[in-house]
mmCIF file of C-alpha atoms and ligand atoms in Angstrom:
data_model
loop_
_atom_site.group_PDB
_atom_site.id
_atom_site.type_symbol
_atom_site.label_atom_id
_atom_site.label_comp_id
_atom_site.label_asym_id
_atom_site.label_seq_id
_atom_site.Cartn_x
_atom_site.Cartn_y
_atom_site.Cartn_z
ATOM 1 C CA MET M 168 16.507 -6.108 0.636
ATOM 2 C CA THR M 169 16.068 -7.168 4.332
ATOM 3 C CA LEU M 170 18.513 -5.662 6.681
ATOM 4 C CA LYS M 171 19.222 -4.974 10.259
ATOM 5 C CA PHE M 172 19.155 -1.383 11.989
ATOM 6 C CA LEU M 173 20.270 -1.208 15.498
ATOM 7 C CA GLY M 174 19.256 -4.649 16.103
ATOM 8 C CA ILE M 175 15.696 -4.550 14.410
ATOM 9 C CA LYS M 176 15.139 -6.354 11.186
ATOM 10 C CA LEU M 177 13.650 -4.218 8.522
ATOM 11 C CA LYS M 178 12.265 -5.522 5.190
ATOM 12 C CA ASN M 179 14.076 -2.654 3.140
ATOM 13 C CA PRO M 180 15.871 0.627 3.839
ATOM 14 C CA MET M 181 12.790 2.775 3.280
ATOM 15 C CA VAL M 182 11.634 5.027 6.071
ATOM 16 C CA LEU M 183 8.494 7.125 6.221
ATOM 17 C CA ALA M 184 9.572 10.710 7.442
ATOM 18 C CA SER M 185 7.760 12.094 10.387
ATOM 19 C CA GLY M 186 4.690 14.388 10.045
ATOM 20 C CA VAL M 187 3.602 13.774 6.615
ATOM 21 C CA LEU M 188 1.057 11.147 7.449
ATOM 22 C CA GLY M 189 0.041 11.432 11.106
ATOM 23 C CA ASN M 190 -0.165 8.908 13.819
ATOM 24 C CA SER M 191 -3.098 6.508 13.239
ATOM 25 C CA LYS M 192 -2.132 2.831 13.130
ATOM 26 C CA ASP M 193 -4.188 2.286 9.975
ATOM 27 C CA ILE M 194 -2.335 4.824 7.850
ATOM 28 C CA LEU M 195 1.205 3.825 9.332
ATOM 29 C CA GLU M 196 0.206 0.121 8.643
ATOM 30 C CA ARG M 197 -0.811 0.977 5.092
ATOM 31 C CA VAL M 198 2.613 2.702 4.606
ATOM 32 C CA HIS M 199 4.269 -0.493 5.783
ATOM 33 C CA GLU M 200 2.175 -2.747 3.515
ATOM 34 C CA ASN M 201 3.123 -0.419 0.691
ATOM 35 C CA GLY M 202 6.816 -1.129 0.847
ATOM 36 C CA CYS M 203 8.066 1.036 3.796
ATOM 37 C CA GLY M 204 10.601 -0.733 6.150
ATOM 38 C CA LEU M 205 10.307 1.624 9.071
ATOM 39 C CA VAL M 206 7.588 4.213 9.895
ATOM 40 C CA THR M 207 8.091 7.227 11.758
ATOM 41 C CA MET M 208 5.229 8.864 13.792
ATOM 42 C CA LYS M 209 4.309 12.603 13.664
ATOM 43 C CA SER M 210 6.369 14.547 16.446
ATOM 44 C CA ILE M 211 4.516 14.359 19.860
ATOM 45 C CA GLY M 212 4.810 17.279 22.070
ATOM 46 C CA PRO M 213 4.423 17.995 25.717
ATOM 47 C CA GLU M 214 0.984 19.936 25.503
ATOM 48 C CA PRO M 215 -1.928 19.928 23.080
ATOM 49 C CA ARG M 216 -1.300 22.232 20.179
ATOM 50 C CA ASP M 217 -3.633 23.121 17.276
ATOM 51 C CA GLY M 218 -0.767 24.143 14.874
ATOM 52 C CA HIS M 219 -1.174 26.958 12.509
ATOM 53 C CA ASN M 220 -4.244 28.057 10.362
ATOM 54 C CA ASN M 221 -4.737 27.149 6.893
ATOM 55 C CA PRO M 222 -2.999 27.476 4.474
ATOM 56 C CA THR M 223 -0.217 25.416 5.953
ATOM 57 C CA VAL M 224 1.204 23.420 2.990
ATOM 58 C CA ILE M 225 1.844 24.806 -0.433
ATOM 59 C CA ASP M 226 3.095 22.741 -3.469
ATOM 60 C CA LEU M 227 5.654 24.795 -5.198
ATOM 61 C CA GLY M 228 6.345 22.013 -7.897
ATOM 62 C CA CYS M 229 9.886 21.828 -7.084
ATOM 63 C CA GLY M 230 8.785 20.738 -3.480
ATOM 64 C CA LEU M 231 6.597 21.826 -0.654
ATOM 65 C CA ILE M 232 6.639 24.685 1.800
ATOM 66 C CA ASN M 233 4.827 24.088 5.052
ATOM 67 C CA ALA M 234 4.157 25.674 8.359
ATOM 68 C CA VAL M 235 1.889 23.281 9.981
ATOM 69 C CA GLY M 236 3.145 24.417 13.427
ATOM 70 C CA LEU M 237 3.547 21.117 15.212
ATOM 71 C CA PRO M 238 0.095 20.315 15.789
ATOM 72 C CA SER M 239 -0.021 17.608 18.537
ATOM 73 C CA PRO M 240 -2.812 16.171 20.911
ATOM 74 C CA GLY M 241 -0.027 16.390 23.677
ATOM 75 C CA TYR M 242 1.845 13.223 24.839
ATOM 76 C CA LEU M 243 -0.872 12.432 27.463
ATOM 77 C CA ASN M 244 -3.834 12.365 25.125
ATOM 78 C CA MET M 245 -2.813 9.711 22.842
ATOM 79 C CA GLU M 246 -4.030 6.585 24.595
ATOM 80 C CA ASN M 247 -6.106 5.298 21.696
ATOM 81 C CA GLU M 248 -3.264 5.484 19.311
ATOM 82 C CA TRP M 249 -0.817 3.701 21.586
ATOM 83 C CA LYS M 250 -3.570 0.968 22.234
ATOM 84 C CA ASP M 251 -3.829 0.433 18.372
ATOM 85 C CA LEU M 252 -0.115 0.373 17.892
ATOM 86 C CA LYS M 253 0.454 -2.030 20.698
ATOM 87 C CA ASN M 254 -0.576 -4.985 18.459
ATOM 88 C CA ARG M 255 1.405 -4.054 15.393
ATOM 89 C CA ASP M 256 3.581 -6.296 13.240
ATOM 90 C CA PHE M 257 5.731 -3.448 11.967
ATOM 91 C CA PRO M 258 8.434 -1.279 13.440
ATOM 92 C CA ILE M 259 7.994 2.286 14.376
ATOM 93 C CA ILE M 260 9.897 5.378 15.369
ATOM 94 C CA ALA M 261 8.070 7.584 17.852
ATOM 95 C CA SER M 262 9.025 11.225 17.175
ATOM 96 C CA ILE M 263 8.960 13.767 20.200
ATOM 97 C CA TYR M 264 9.713 17.412 20.723
ATOM 98 C CA GLY M 265 9.902 19.759 23.542
ATOM 99 C CA GLY M 266 10.528 23.333 24.485
ATOM 100 C CA SER M 267 13.159 22.448 27.122
ATOM 101 C CA VAL M 268 15.365 19.630 28.332
ATOM 102 C CA LYS M 269 12.754 18.998 30.996
ATOM 103 C CA GLU M 270 9.934 18.756 28.564
ATOM 104 C CA TYR M 271 12.036 16.429 26.222
ATOM 105 C CA LYS M 272 12.747 14.225 29.029
ATOM 106 C CA MET M 273 9.249 14.122 30.343
ATOM 107 C CA VAL M 274 7.718 13.243 26.791
ATOM 108 C CA ALA M 275 10.493 10.744 26.074
ATOM 109 C CA GLU M 276 10.291 8.896 29.347
ATOM 110 C CA PHE M 277 6.438 8.549 28.875
ATOM 111 C CA VAL M 278 6.663 7.549 25.318
ATOM 112 C CA SER M 279 9.334 4.956 25.981
ATOM 113 C CA LEU M 280 6.885 3.173 28.243
ATOM 114 C CA LYS M 281 4.776 2.651 25.042
ATOM 115 C CA LYS M 282 7.518 0.595 23.504
ATOM 116 C CA PRO M 283 8.126 1.950 20.077
ATOM 117 C CA ASP M 284 11.073 0.360 18.458
ATOM 118 C CA PHE M 285 13.013 3.742 18.505
ATOM 119 C CA ILE M 286 12.405 7.243 19.723
ATOM 120 C CA GLU M 287 13.550 10.144 17.574
ATOM 121 C CA ILE M 288 14.026 13.430 19.013
ATOM 122 C CA ASN M 289 13.206 16.516 16.827
ATOM 123 C CA ILE M 290 15.603 19.115 17.702
ATOM 124 C CA SER M 291 15.150 20.685 14.414
ATOM 125 C CA CYS M 292 11.557 22.131 13.602
ATOM 126 C CA PRO M 293 11.731 25.589 12.264
ATOM 127 C CA ASN M 294 7.906 26.107 12.327
ATOM 128 C CA SER M 295 7.130 27.243 15.768
ATOM 129 C CA GLU M 296 8.609 30.096 17.798
ATOM 130 C CA LYS M 297 9.360 28.139 21.010
ATOM 131 C CA HIS M 298 10.033 24.486 20.057
ATOM 132 C CA GLY M 299 12.946 22.570 18.849
ATOM 133 C CA MET M 300 15.222 24.615 16.857
ATOM 134 C CA ILE M 301 17.160 26.237 19.598
ATOM 135 C CA PHE M 302 18.677 22.794 20.526
ATOM 136 C CA GLY M 303 19.716 21.849 16.928
ATOM 137 C CA VAL M 304 21.793 24.647 16.013
ATOM 138 C CA ASN M 305 24.356 24.455 19.076
ATOM 139 C CA PRO M 306 26.544 21.367 19.961
ATOM 140 C CA GLN M 307 26.318 21.935 23.622
ATOM 141 C CA SER M 308 22.554 22.333 23.743
ATOM 142 C CA SER M 309 22.191 19.341 21.391
ATOM 143 C CA HIS M 310 24.498 17.338 23.727
ATOM 144 C CA ASP M 311 22.506 18.302 26.794
ATOM 145 C CA VAL M 312 19.247 17.355 25.446
ATOM 146 C CA VAL M 313 20.394 13.950 24.002
ATOM 147 C CA ALA M 314 22.241 12.988 27.212
ATOM 148 C CA ALA M 315 19.052 13.861 29.396
ATOM 149 C CA VAL M 316 16.748 11.841 27.047
ATOM 150 C CA LYS M 317 19.150 8.941 26.736
ATOM 151 C CA LYS M 318 18.931 8.334 30.554
ATOM 152 C CA VAL M 319 15.209 8.080 30.690
ATOM 153 C CA ILE M 320 14.429 5.720 27.787
ATOM 154 C CA ASN M 321 15.061 2.144 27.001
ATOM 155 C CA VAL M 322 14.810 2.000 23.294
ATOM 156 C CA PRO M 323 17.546 3.077 20.818
ATOM 157 C CA LEU M 324 17.570 7.031 20.337
ATOM 158 C CA ILE M 325 17.741 8.816 17.100
ATOM 159 C CA VAL M 326 18.245 12.499 16.794
ATOM 160 C CA LYS M 327 16.916 14.401 13.865
ATOM 161 C CA LEU M 328 19.053 17.393 12.892
ATOM 162 C CA THR M 329 18.328 20.687 11.009
ATOM 163 C CA PRO M 330 20.237 21.779 7.920
ATOM 164 C CA GLN M 331 20.366 25.313 9.602
ATOM 165 C CA ALA M 332 23.233 24.220 11.691
ATOM 166 C CA LEU M 333 26.225 25.951 10.496
ATOM 167 C CA ASN M 334 28.453 22.874 11.052
ATOM 168 C CA ILE M 335 26.029 19.837 11.108
ATOM 169 C CA GLY M 336 28.966 17.545 11.467
ATOM 170 C CA ASP M 337 29.900 19.103 14.918
ATOM 171 C CA ILE M 338 26.213 18.813 16.020
ATOM 172 C CA ALA M 339 26.053 15.212 15.002
ATOM 173 C CA LYS M 340 29.308 14.512 16.748
ATOM 174 C CA ALA M 341 28.003 16.143 19.927
ATOM 175 C CA CYS M 342 24.840 13.979 19.913
ATOM 176 C CA GLU M 343 26.966 10.711 19.360
ATOM 177 C CA ASP M 344 29.197 11.598 22.275
ATOM 178 C CA ALA M 345 26.014 12.275 24.380
ATOM 179 C CA GLY M 346 24.793 8.790 23.601
ATOM 180 C CA ALA M 347 22.628 8.973 20.529
ATOM 181 C CA ASP M 348 22.410 5.639 18.566
ATOM 182 C CA ALA M 349 21.595 7.073 15.174
ATOM 183 C CA ILE M 350 21.267 10.482 13.322
ATOM 184 C CA CYS M 351 18.264 11.450 11.012
ATOM 185 C CA ALA M 352 18.918 14.265 8.691
ATOM 186 C CA ILE M 353 17.529 16.465 7.355
ATOM 187 C CA ASN M 354 14.376 18.372 8.706
ATOM 188 C CA THR M 355 12.871 21.006 6.451
ATOM 189 C CA LEU M 356 15.157 23.880 5.039
ATOM 190 C CA GLY M 357 14.385 27.457 5.646
ATOM 191 C CA PRO M 358 12.353 29.136 6.711
ATOM 192 C CA GLY M 359 11.319 30.337 3.206
ATOM 193 C CA MET M 360 8.480 32.645 2.114
ATOM 194 C CA VAL M 361 6.058 32.665 -0.799
ATOM 195 C CA ILE M 362 4.289 35.990 -1.583
ATOM 196 C CA ASP M 363 0.896 36.225 -3.561
ATOM 197 C CA ILE M 364 1.680 39.282 -5.658
ATOM 198 C CA GLU M 365 -2.017 39.967 -6.340
ATOM 199 C CA ALA M 366 -2.916 39.835 -2.705
ATOM 200 C CA ARG M 367 0.410 41.488 -1.745
ATOM 201 C CA MET M 368 0.766 39.069 1.227
ATOM 202 C CA PRO M 369 2.586 35.834 2.258
ATOM 203 C CA VAL M 370 0.652 32.917 1.253
ATOM 204 C CA LEU M 371 1.254 30.725 4.248
ATOM 205 C CA SER M 372 -0.933 32.061 7.371
ATOM 206 C CA PHE M 373 2.193 31.710 9.555
ATOM 207 C CA LYS M 374 3.929 33.763 6.606
ATOM 208 C CA LYS M 375 7.283 31.541 6.732
ATOM 209 C CA GLY M 376 7.660 27.841 6.364
ATOM 210 C CA GLY M 377 10.101 24.943 5.995
ATOM 211 C CA LEU M 378 11.098 23.650 2.431
ATOM 212 C CA SER M 379 10.975 20.038 1.578
ATOM 213 C CA GLY M 380 10.935 17.784 -1.551
ATOM 214 C CA PRO M 381 13.166 17.891 -4.615
ATOM 215 C CA MET M 382 14.545 21.374 -4.257
ATOM 216 C CA ILE M 383 16.336 20.608 -0.988
ATOM 217 C CA LYS M 384 18.015 17.247 -1.916
ATOM 218 C CA PRO M 385 21.496 18.743 -2.641
ATOM 219 C CA VAL M 386 21.525 20.372 0.814
ATOM 220 C CA ALA M 387 20.284 17.009 2.439
ATOM 221 C CA ILE M 388 23.033 15.066 0.436
ATOM 222 C CA ARG M 389 25.584 17.494 1.731
ATOM 223 C CA CYS M 390 24.525 17.360 5.203
ATOM 224 C CA VAL M 391 24.631 13.492 5.259
ATOM 225 C CA PHE M 392 28.003 13.599 3.639
ATOM 226 C CA ASP M 393 29.337 15.867 6.416
ATOM 227 C CA ILE M 394 27.656 13.888 9.246
ATOM 228 C CA TYR M 395 29.193 10.708 7.881
ATOM 229 C CA LYS M 396 32.492 12.195 8.034
ATOM 230 C CA ALA M 397 31.905 13.143 11.691
ATOM 231 C CA VAL M 398 30.232 10.034 13.368
ATOM 232 C CA ASP M 399 30.383 6.312 13.447
ATOM 233 C CA ILE M 400 26.572 5.843 14.159
ATOM 234 C CA PRO M 401 24.293 5.005 11.445
ATOM 235 C CA ILE M 402 22.358 7.847 9.563
ATOM 236 C CA ILE M 403 18.849 8.055 8.257
ATOM 237 C CA GLY M 404 19.286 10.264 5.102
ATOM 238 C CA LEU M 405 16.150 12.308 3.959
ATOM 239 C CA GLY M 406 15.283 15.339 2.069
ATOM 240 C CA GLY M 407 13.984 15.414 -1.398
ATOM 241 C CA ILE M 408 14.280 11.638 -1.988
ATOM 242 C CA THR M 409 11.786 10.828 -4.830
ATOM 243 C CA THR M 410 13.359 8.112 -7.025
ATOM 244 C CA GLY M 411 15.649 5.112 -6.551
ATOM 245 C CA GLU M 412 18.609 7.124 -8.087
ATOM 246 C CA ASP M 413 18.066 9.779 -5.350
ATOM 247 C CA ALA M 414 18.076 7.047 -2.722
ATOM 248 C CA ILE M 415 21.451 5.750 -4.085
ATOM 249 C CA GLU M 416 22.875 9.090 -4.036
ATOM 250 C CA MET M 417 21.881 9.370 -0.374
ATOM 251 C CA ILE M 418 23.458 6.093 0.464
ATOM 252 C CA MET M 419 26.705 6.956 -1.336
ATOM 253 C CA ALA M 420 26.783 10.061 0.818
ATOM 254 C CA GLY M 421 26.718 7.803 3.845
ATOM 255 C CA ALA M 422 23.076 6.977 4.761
ATOM 256 C CA SER M 423 22.254 3.470 6.160
ATOM 257 C CA LEU M 424 18.407 3.988 5.524
ATOM 258 C CA VAL M 425 16.550 6.444 3.297
ATOM 259 C CA GLY M 426 13.520 8.573 4.242
ATOM 260 C CA ILE M 427 10.713 9.861 2.182
ATOM 261 C CA GLY M 428 8.125 12.500 3.143
ATOM 262 C CA SER M 429 6.988 14.804 0.379
ATOM 263 C CA ALA M 430 7.316 12.239 -2.431
ATOM 264 C CA VAL M 431 4.362 10.602 -0.964
ATOM 265 C CA ARG M 432 2.449 13.543 -2.437
ATOM 266 C CA TYR M 433 4.284 13.214 -5.750
ATOM 267 C CA ARG M 434 4.220 9.480 -6.327
ATOM 268 C CA GLY M 435 1.562 8.146 -4.057
ATOM 269 C CA ILE M 436 1.721 5.956 -0.838
ATOM 270 C CA ASP M 437 3.338 3.078 -2.745
ATOM 271 C CA VAL M 438 6.465 5.400 -3.350
ATOM 272 C CA PHE M 439 8.315 3.265 -0.792
ATOM 273 C CA GLN M 440 7.978 0.075 -2.788
ATOM 274 C CA THR M 441 8.547 1.901 -5.997
ATOM 275 C CA VAL M 442 11.791 3.536 -4.856
ATOM 276 C CA SER M 443 13.027 0.246 -3.237
ATOM 277 C CA ASP M 444 12.306 -1.600 -6.496
ATOM 278 C CA GLU M 445 14.037 1.059 -8.378
ATOM 279 C CA MET M 446 17.218 0.752 -6.089
ATOM 280 C CA GLU M 447 17.063 -3.136 -6.525
ATOM 281 C CA ALA M 448 17.037 -2.733 -10.364
ATOM 282 C CA TRP M 449 20.058 -0.281 -10.163
ATOM 283 C CA PHE M 450 22.035 -2.844 -8.010
ATOM 284 C CA LEU M 451 21.243 -5.577 -10.337
ATOM 285 C CA ASP M 452 22.400 -3.394 -13.292
ATOM 286 C CA HIS M 453 25.534 -2.335 -11.589
ATOM 287 C CA HIS M 454 26.286 -5.810 -10.002
ATOM 288 C CA CYS M 455 26.465 -4.354 -6.439
ATOM 289 C CA SER M 456 24.604 -4.179 -3.271
ATOM 290 C CA LEU M 457 23.647 -1.491 -0.713
ATOM 291 C CA ASP M 458 26.634 -2.376 1.547
ATOM 292 C CA ASP M 459 29.037 -1.974 -1.360
ATOM 293 C CA ILE M 460 27.875 1.669 -2.141
ATOM 294 C CA LYS M 461 27.348 2.988 1.320
ATOM 295 C CA GLY M 462 29.527 6.000 1.955
ATOM 296 C CA ALA M 463 31.129 5.345 -1.694
ATOM 297 C CA ALA M 464 31.270 9.201 -2.476
ATOM 298 C CA HIS M 465 33.871 9.465 0.330
ATOM 299 C CA GLU M 466 36.353 7.060 -1.086
ATOM 300 C CA GLY M 467 39.634 8.845 -2.074
ATOM 301 C CA ASN M 468 38.088 12.142 -1.091
ATOM 302 C CA GLN M 469 40.034 14.062 1.370
ATOM 303 C CA SER M 470 38.075 17.220 1.544
HETATM 304 C C1 FMN T 567 3.797 18.640 6.144
HETATM 305 C C2 FMN T 567 4.802 18.299 6.942
HETATM 306 C C3 FMN T 567 4.837 17.995 8.162
HETATM 307 C C4 FMN T 567 6.124 17.612 8.779
HETATM 308 N N1 FMN T 567 5.956 17.291 10.148
HETATM 309 C C5 FMN T 567 7.181 16.837 10.854
HETATM 310 C C6 FMN T 567 7.090 16.438 12.287
HETATM 311 O O1 FMN T 567 6.054 16.538 12.800
HETATM 312 N N2 FMN T 567 8.362 16.228 12.741
HETATM 313 C C7 FMN T 567 9.438 16.266 12.105
HETATM 314 O O2 FMN T 567 10.586 15.717 12.732
HETATM 315 N N3 FMN T 567 9.419 16.390 10.915
HETATM 316 C C8 FMN T 567 8.391 16.850 10.065
HETATM 317 N N4 FMN T 567 8.380 17.154 8.754
HETATM 318 C C9 FMN T 567 9.785 16.948 8.003
HETATM 319 C C10 FMN T 567 9.931 15.780 7.244
HETATM 320 O O3 FMN T 567 9.880 14.762 8.136
HETATM 321 C C11 FMN T 567 11.302 15.568 6.563
HETATM 322 O O4 FMN T 567 12.455 15.821 7.359
HETATM 323 C C12 FMN T 567 11.401 16.799 5.475
HETATM 324 O O5 FMN T 567 10.089 16.981 4.890
HETATM 325 C C13 FMN T 567 12.493 16.485 4.412
HETATM 326 O O6 FMN T 567 12.049 15.223 3.721
HETATM 327 P P1 FMN T 567 11.136 15.169 2.379
HETATM 328 O O7 FMN T 567 11.982 16.299 1.413
HETATM 329 O O8 FMN T 567 11.328 13.853 1.939
HETATM 330 O O9 FMN T 567 9.777 15.722 2.626
HETATM 331 C C14 FMN T 567 7.384 17.494 8.255
HETATM 332 C C15 FMN T 567 7.251 17.958 6.809
HETATM 333 C C16 FMN T 567 6.272 18.139 6.104
HETATM 334 C C17 FMN T 567 6.282 18.441 4.586
#
């Protein structure tokens, strides 16, 4: 199922979501070898951050709740990772975040020099008081950060959006107008909370966290559907994708590529190959291809 995404050849439409497996070359390479066409690094921030104390991730069965809190060595402290990743034979997306337009620009400009295939700006993380979220819920601030970053990088720019935005289509359009080359949606949904009724207190140390996995899939599908209606640039659709049929649904909503995060926990690291094979089987069975079904849920649908 080879395809091209913004000029880069991929072996299939599967994408590793940012954050679930870190930034070491070994693990990113293993994900690629296990069937993932495009791997996203964990979001890199302007300064070193420890993230929140444990517990930070809880499996609710229907998905995960997490408040890892954007742990990051800081963009200036990743020389070993960049050195390793220089000699890679697989495409990567470097994900970054900041607390201001100035910080996004600073991190993006530096990371661009490391020559990832794409840069993704995370303007959607709900897990820290200061970072990210503020940009992704407002079209003007989304536009401003995208326009600023676009000027200082020389690789295609992907913008990762939050389902918290009241009109995610307007946010996506503002990003496209500012020069974004693609949209990635969605980040975790929430914040949510889980209370231990015996301890009479929230289970996560940060109390609140973002939801991911199967329980958020209908929200992710709706967001991608709305974004597809609003923009012409390609979409990486993710949120709860666990099976080939989930991936087909995401493509019918309008996604060009399909991301997987939490399902690594449920189906193992070869989930990428498994989902890709399941999609192939579905295409064979239905005598069609990925291109035939992209955005199919929009046909004849005026609402
Ligand atoms: C433990 C954990 C850490 C995450 N870290 C990041 C991150 O650093 N940057 C980011 O943009 N998204 C991060 N995400 C969000 C995922 O990339 C993804 O958007 C979200 O989990 C929905 O996809 P899924 O349902 O397939 O997991 C994280 C998610 C989880 C569960």
